[in-house]
PDB file of C-alpha atoms in Angstrom:
ATOM      1  CA  GLN A   1     -30.661 -31.057  23.089  1.00  0.00           C
ATOM      2  CA  VAL A   2     -31.288 -27.746  21.406  1.00  0.00           C
ATOM      3  CA  GLN A   3     -28.847 -25.039  20.345  1.00  0.00           C
ATOM      4  CA  LEU A   4     -29.996 -21.434  19.937  1.00  0.00           C
ATOM      5  CA  VAL A   5     -28.529 -18.586  17.901  1.00  0.00           C
ATOM      6  CA  GLU A   6     -29.793 -14.997  18.130  1.00  0.00           C
ATOM      7  CA  SER A   7     -29.430 -12.447  15.371  1.00  0.00           C
ATOM      8  CA  GLY A   8     -30.922  -9.156  14.229  1.00  0.00           C
ATOM      9  CA  GLY A   9     -29.410  -6.774  16.739  1.00  0.00           C
ATOM     10  CA  GLY A  10     -27.739  -3.533  15.806  1.00  0.00           C
ATOM     11  CA  LEU A  11     -27.793   0.237  16.160  1.00  0.00           C
ATOM     12  CA  VAL A  12     -31.137   1.992  15.803  1.00  0.00           C
ATOM     13  CA  GLN A  13     -32.413   5.492  16.573  1.00  0.00           C
ATOM     14  CA  PRO A  14     -35.045   6.109  19.254  1.00  0.00           C
ATOM     15  CA  GLY A  15     -38.475   5.341  17.867  1.00  0.00           C
ATOM     16  CA  GLY A  16     -37.092   2.813  15.417  1.00  0.00           C
ATOM     17  CA  SER A  17     -37.699  -0.919  15.093  1.00  0.00           C
ATOM     18  CA  LEU A  18     -35.729  -4.148  15.035  1.00  0.00           C
ATOM     19  CA  ARG A  19     -36.687  -7.795  14.700  1.00  0.00           C
ATOM     20  CA  LEU A  20     -34.597 -10.276  16.647  1.00  0.00           C
ATOM     21  CA  SER A  21     -34.440 -13.907  15.547  1.00  0.00           C
ATOM     22  CA  CYS A  22     -33.803 -16.998  17.641  1.00  0.00           C
ATOM     23  CA  VAL A  23     -33.065 -19.969  15.385  1.00  0.00           C
ATOM     24  CA  ALA A  24     -32.734 -23.473  16.788  1.00  0.00           C
ATOM     25  CA  SER A  25     -30.821 -26.566  15.742  1.00  0.00           C
ATOM     26  CA  GLY A  26     -30.615 -30.026  17.244  1.00  0.00           C
ATOM     27  CA  SER A  27     -34.297 -30.161  18.121  1.00  0.00           C
ATOM     28  CA  THR A  28     -37.699 -28.852  17.112  1.00  0.00           C
ATOM     29  CA  LEU A  29     -38.252 -25.474  18.712  1.00  0.00           C
ATOM     30  CA  ALA A  30     -42.025 -25.851  18.663  1.00  0.00           C
ATOM     31  CA  TYR A  31     -41.696 -28.308  21.549  1.00  0.00           C
ATOM     32  CA  TYR A  32     -40.016 -25.733  23.817  1.00  0.00           C
ATOM     33  CA  GLY A  33     -41.208 -22.692  25.650  1.00  0.00           C
ATOM     34  CA  ILE A  34     -39.061 -19.717  24.639  1.00  0.00           C
ATOM     35  CA  GLY A  35     -38.103 -16.667  26.656  1.00  0.00           C
ATOM     36  CA  TRP A  36     -36.402 -13.440  25.638  1.00  0.00           C
ATOM     37  CA  PHE A  37     -34.133 -11.750  28.175  1.00  0.00           C
ATOM     38  CA  ARG A  38     -31.876  -8.718  28.171  1.00  0.00           C
ATOM     39  CA  GLN A  39     -28.930  -7.628  30.266  1.00  0.00           C
ATOM     40  CA  VAL A  40     -26.941  -4.432  30.704  1.00  0.00           C
ATOM     41  CA  PRO A  41     -23.430  -4.649  32.222  1.00  0.00           C
ATOM     42  CA  GLY A  42     -23.636  -4.241  35.984  1.00  0.00           C
ATOM     43  CA  LYS A  43     -27.383  -4.894  36.134  1.00  0.00           C
ATOM     44  CA  GLU A  44     -29.502  -7.991  36.648  1.00  0.00           C
ATOM     45  CA  ARG A  45     -30.821  -9.926  33.687  1.00  0.00           C
ATOM     46  CA  GLU A  46     -34.405  -8.954  32.864  1.00  0.00           C
ATOM     47  CA  GLY A  47     -37.025 -11.284  31.423  1.00  0.00           C
ATOM     48  CA  ILE A  48     -38.982  -9.342  28.815  1.00  0.00           C
ATOM     49  CA  SER A  49     -41.168 -11.844  26.951  1.00  0.00           C
ATOM     50  CA  CYS A  50     -41.990 -15.520  26.617  1.00  0.00           C
ATOM     51  CA  ILE A  51     -44.125 -17.816  24.483  1.00  0.00           C
ATOM     52  CA  SER A  52     -45.409 -21.209  25.560  1.00  0.00           C
ATOM     53  CA  ALA A  53     -44.965 -24.542  23.792  1.00  0.00           C
ATOM     54  CA  THR A  54     -48.479 -25.735  24.585  1.00  0.00           C
ATOM     55  CA  ASP A  55     -50.758 -23.037  23.203  1.00  0.00           C
ATOM     56  CA  ASP A  56     -48.453 -20.184  22.077  1.00  0.00           C
ATOM     57  CA  SER A  57     -49.704 -17.959  24.859  1.00  0.00           C
ATOM     58  CA  THR A  58     -47.448 -14.955  25.487  1.00  0.00           C
ATOM     59  CA  TRP A  59     -46.278 -12.739  28.321  1.00  0.00           C
ATOM     60  CA  TYR A  60     -44.557  -9.340  28.302  1.00  0.00           C
ATOM     61  CA  ALA A  61     -42.783  -7.344  30.952  1.00  0.00           C
ATOM     62  CA  ASP A  62     -44.338  -3.977  31.734  1.00  0.00           C
ATOM     63  CA  SER A  63     -41.232  -2.277  30.382  1.00  0.00           C
ATOM     64  CA  VAL A  64     -41.918  -3.543  26.840  1.00  0.00           C
ATOM     65  CA  LYS A  65     -45.666  -4.178  26.829  1.00  0.00           C
ATOM     66  CA  GLY A  66     -47.357  -2.643  23.813  1.00  0.00           C
ATOM     67  CA  ARG A  67     -44.062  -2.170  21.974  1.00  0.00           C
ATOM     68  CA  PHE A  68     -42.612  -5.690  21.612  1.00  0.00           C
ATOM     69  CA  SER A  69     -44.225  -8.801  20.119  1.00  0.00           C
ATOM     70  CA  ILE A  70     -43.050 -12.425  20.293  1.00  0.00           C
ATOM     71  CA  SER A  71     -43.997 -15.012  17.672  1.00  0.00           C
ATOM     72  CA  ARG A  72     -43.087 -18.425  16.298  1.00  0.00           C
ATOM     73  CA  ASP A  73     -42.174 -19.521  12.790  1.00  0.00           C
ATOM     74  CA  ASN A  74     -42.160 -23.295  12.995  1.00  0.00           C
ATOM     75  CA  ALA A  75     -41.284 -23.726   9.316  1.00  0.00           C
ATOM     76  CA  ASN A  76     -37.955 -22.021  10.028  1.00  0.00           C
ATOM     77  CA  ASN A  77     -37.572 -23.465  13.539  1.00  0.00           C
ATOM     78  CA  ALA A  78     -37.421 -19.931  14.885  1.00  0.00           C
ATOM     79  CA  VAL A  79     -38.885 -17.497  17.378  1.00  0.00           C
ATOM     80  CA  TYR A  80     -38.888 -13.762  16.737  1.00  0.00           C
ATOM     81  CA  LEU A  81     -39.058 -10.655  18.884  1.00  0.00           C
ATOM     82  CA  GLN A  82     -40.419  -7.654  17.009  1.00  0.00           C
ATOM     83  CA  MET A  83     -39.326  -4.486  18.805  1.00  0.00           C
ATOM     84  CA  ASN A  84     -41.041  -1.211  17.942  1.00  0.00           C
ATOM     85  CA  SER A  85     -40.876   2.305  19.368  1.00  0.00           C
ATOM     86  CA  LEU A  86     -37.434   1.579  20.749  1.00  0.00           C
ATOM     87  CA  LYS A  87     -36.081   3.691  23.592  1.00  0.00           C
ATOM     88  CA  PRO A  88     -32.506   4.281  24.775  1.00  0.00           C
ATOM     89  CA  GLU A  89     -33.288   2.244  27.889  1.00  0.00           C
ATOM     90  CA  ASP A  90     -33.881  -0.778  25.626  1.00  0.00           C
ATOM     91  CA  THR A  91     -30.130  -0.872  24.961  1.00  0.00           C
ATOM     92  CA  ALA A  92     -28.840  -4.265  26.129  1.00  0.00           C
ATOM     93  CA  VAL A  93     -27.602  -7.662  25.052  1.00  0.00           C
ATOM     94  CA  TYR A  94     -30.671  -9.719  24.176  1.00  0.00           C
ATOM     95  CA  TYR A  95     -30.789 -13.479  24.741  1.00  0.00           C
ATOM     96  CA  CYS A  96     -33.269 -16.192  23.862  1.00  0.00           C
ATOM     97  CA  ALA A  97     -33.645 -19.275  26.026  1.00  0.00           C
ATOM     98  CA  ALA A  98     -35.580 -22.545  25.836  1.00  0.00           C
ATOM     99  CA  THR A  99     -37.355 -24.686  28.399  1.00  0.00           C
ATOM    100  CA  GLN A 100     -39.077 -28.061  28.324  1.00  0.00           C
ATOM    101  CA  GLN A 101     -41.022 -27.265  31.494  1.00  0.00           C
ATOM    102  CA  GLN A 102     -44.673 -26.490  30.870  1.00  0.00           C
ATOM    103  CA  ARG A 103     -45.414 -24.404  33.922  1.00  0.00           C
ATOM    104  CA  PRO A 104     -45.196 -20.780  35.051  1.00  0.00           C
ATOM    105  CA  ASN A 105     -41.708 -19.432  35.744  1.00  0.00           C
ATOM    106  CA  PRO A 106     -39.881 -22.409  34.218  1.00  0.00           C
ATOM    107  CA  GLU A 107     -36.172 -23.079  34.409  1.00  0.00           C
ATOM    108  CA  TYR A 108     -34.518 -22.141  31.127  1.00  0.00           C
ATOM    109  CA  ASP A 109     -31.804 -24.709  30.416  1.00  0.00           C
ATOM    110  CA  TYR A 110     -30.700 -23.660  26.931  1.00  0.00           C
ATOM    111  CA  TRP A 111     -29.391 -20.209  26.002  1.00  0.00           C
ATOM    112  CA  GLY A 112     -28.165 -18.437  22.922  1.00  0.00           C
ATOM    113  CA  GLN A 113     -25.016 -16.332  22.737  1.00  0.00           C
ATOM    114  CA  GLY A 114     -26.820 -12.996  22.706  1.00  0.00           C
ATOM    115  CA  THR A 115     -27.146 -10.134  20.249  1.00  0.00           C
ATOM    116  CA  GLN A 116     -26.420  -6.471  20.998  1.00  0.00           C
ATOM    117  CA  VAL A 117     -29.168  -3.878  20.618  1.00  0.00           C
ATOM    118  CA  THR A 118     -28.159  -0.225  20.891  1.00  0.00           C
ATOM    119  CA  VAL A 119     -30.769   2.544  20.764  1.00  0.00           C
ATOM    120  CA  SER A 120     -29.128   5.934  20.356  1.00  0.00           C
ATOM    121  CA  SER A 121     -29.334   9.084  18.292  1.00  0.00           C
TER     122      SER A 121
END
């Protein structure tokens, strides 16, 4: 079992940057694939990035490609999402999630509580 806690959200102006953290307890995060998702009230949850457990390969949604970067810090049992050139449409609650399935489009069984990101002038 793994428990996830997100942090690092907040209020930032357009064009600014934030780094979100996803810190795990109860298990070693390096053994899990990790996805970052975001959700706005009234809209469907959007997958924005993921990193594999096997080879640390990454994927990004078109909406964030070139602006966001996902990475692991195994010493701190954490995964980060560096968000640059933020836009108002990036405003959402951001969640990290973990999977033990090593295949495309895995089922994410473990979720954090979310952290709010607001991009506004």
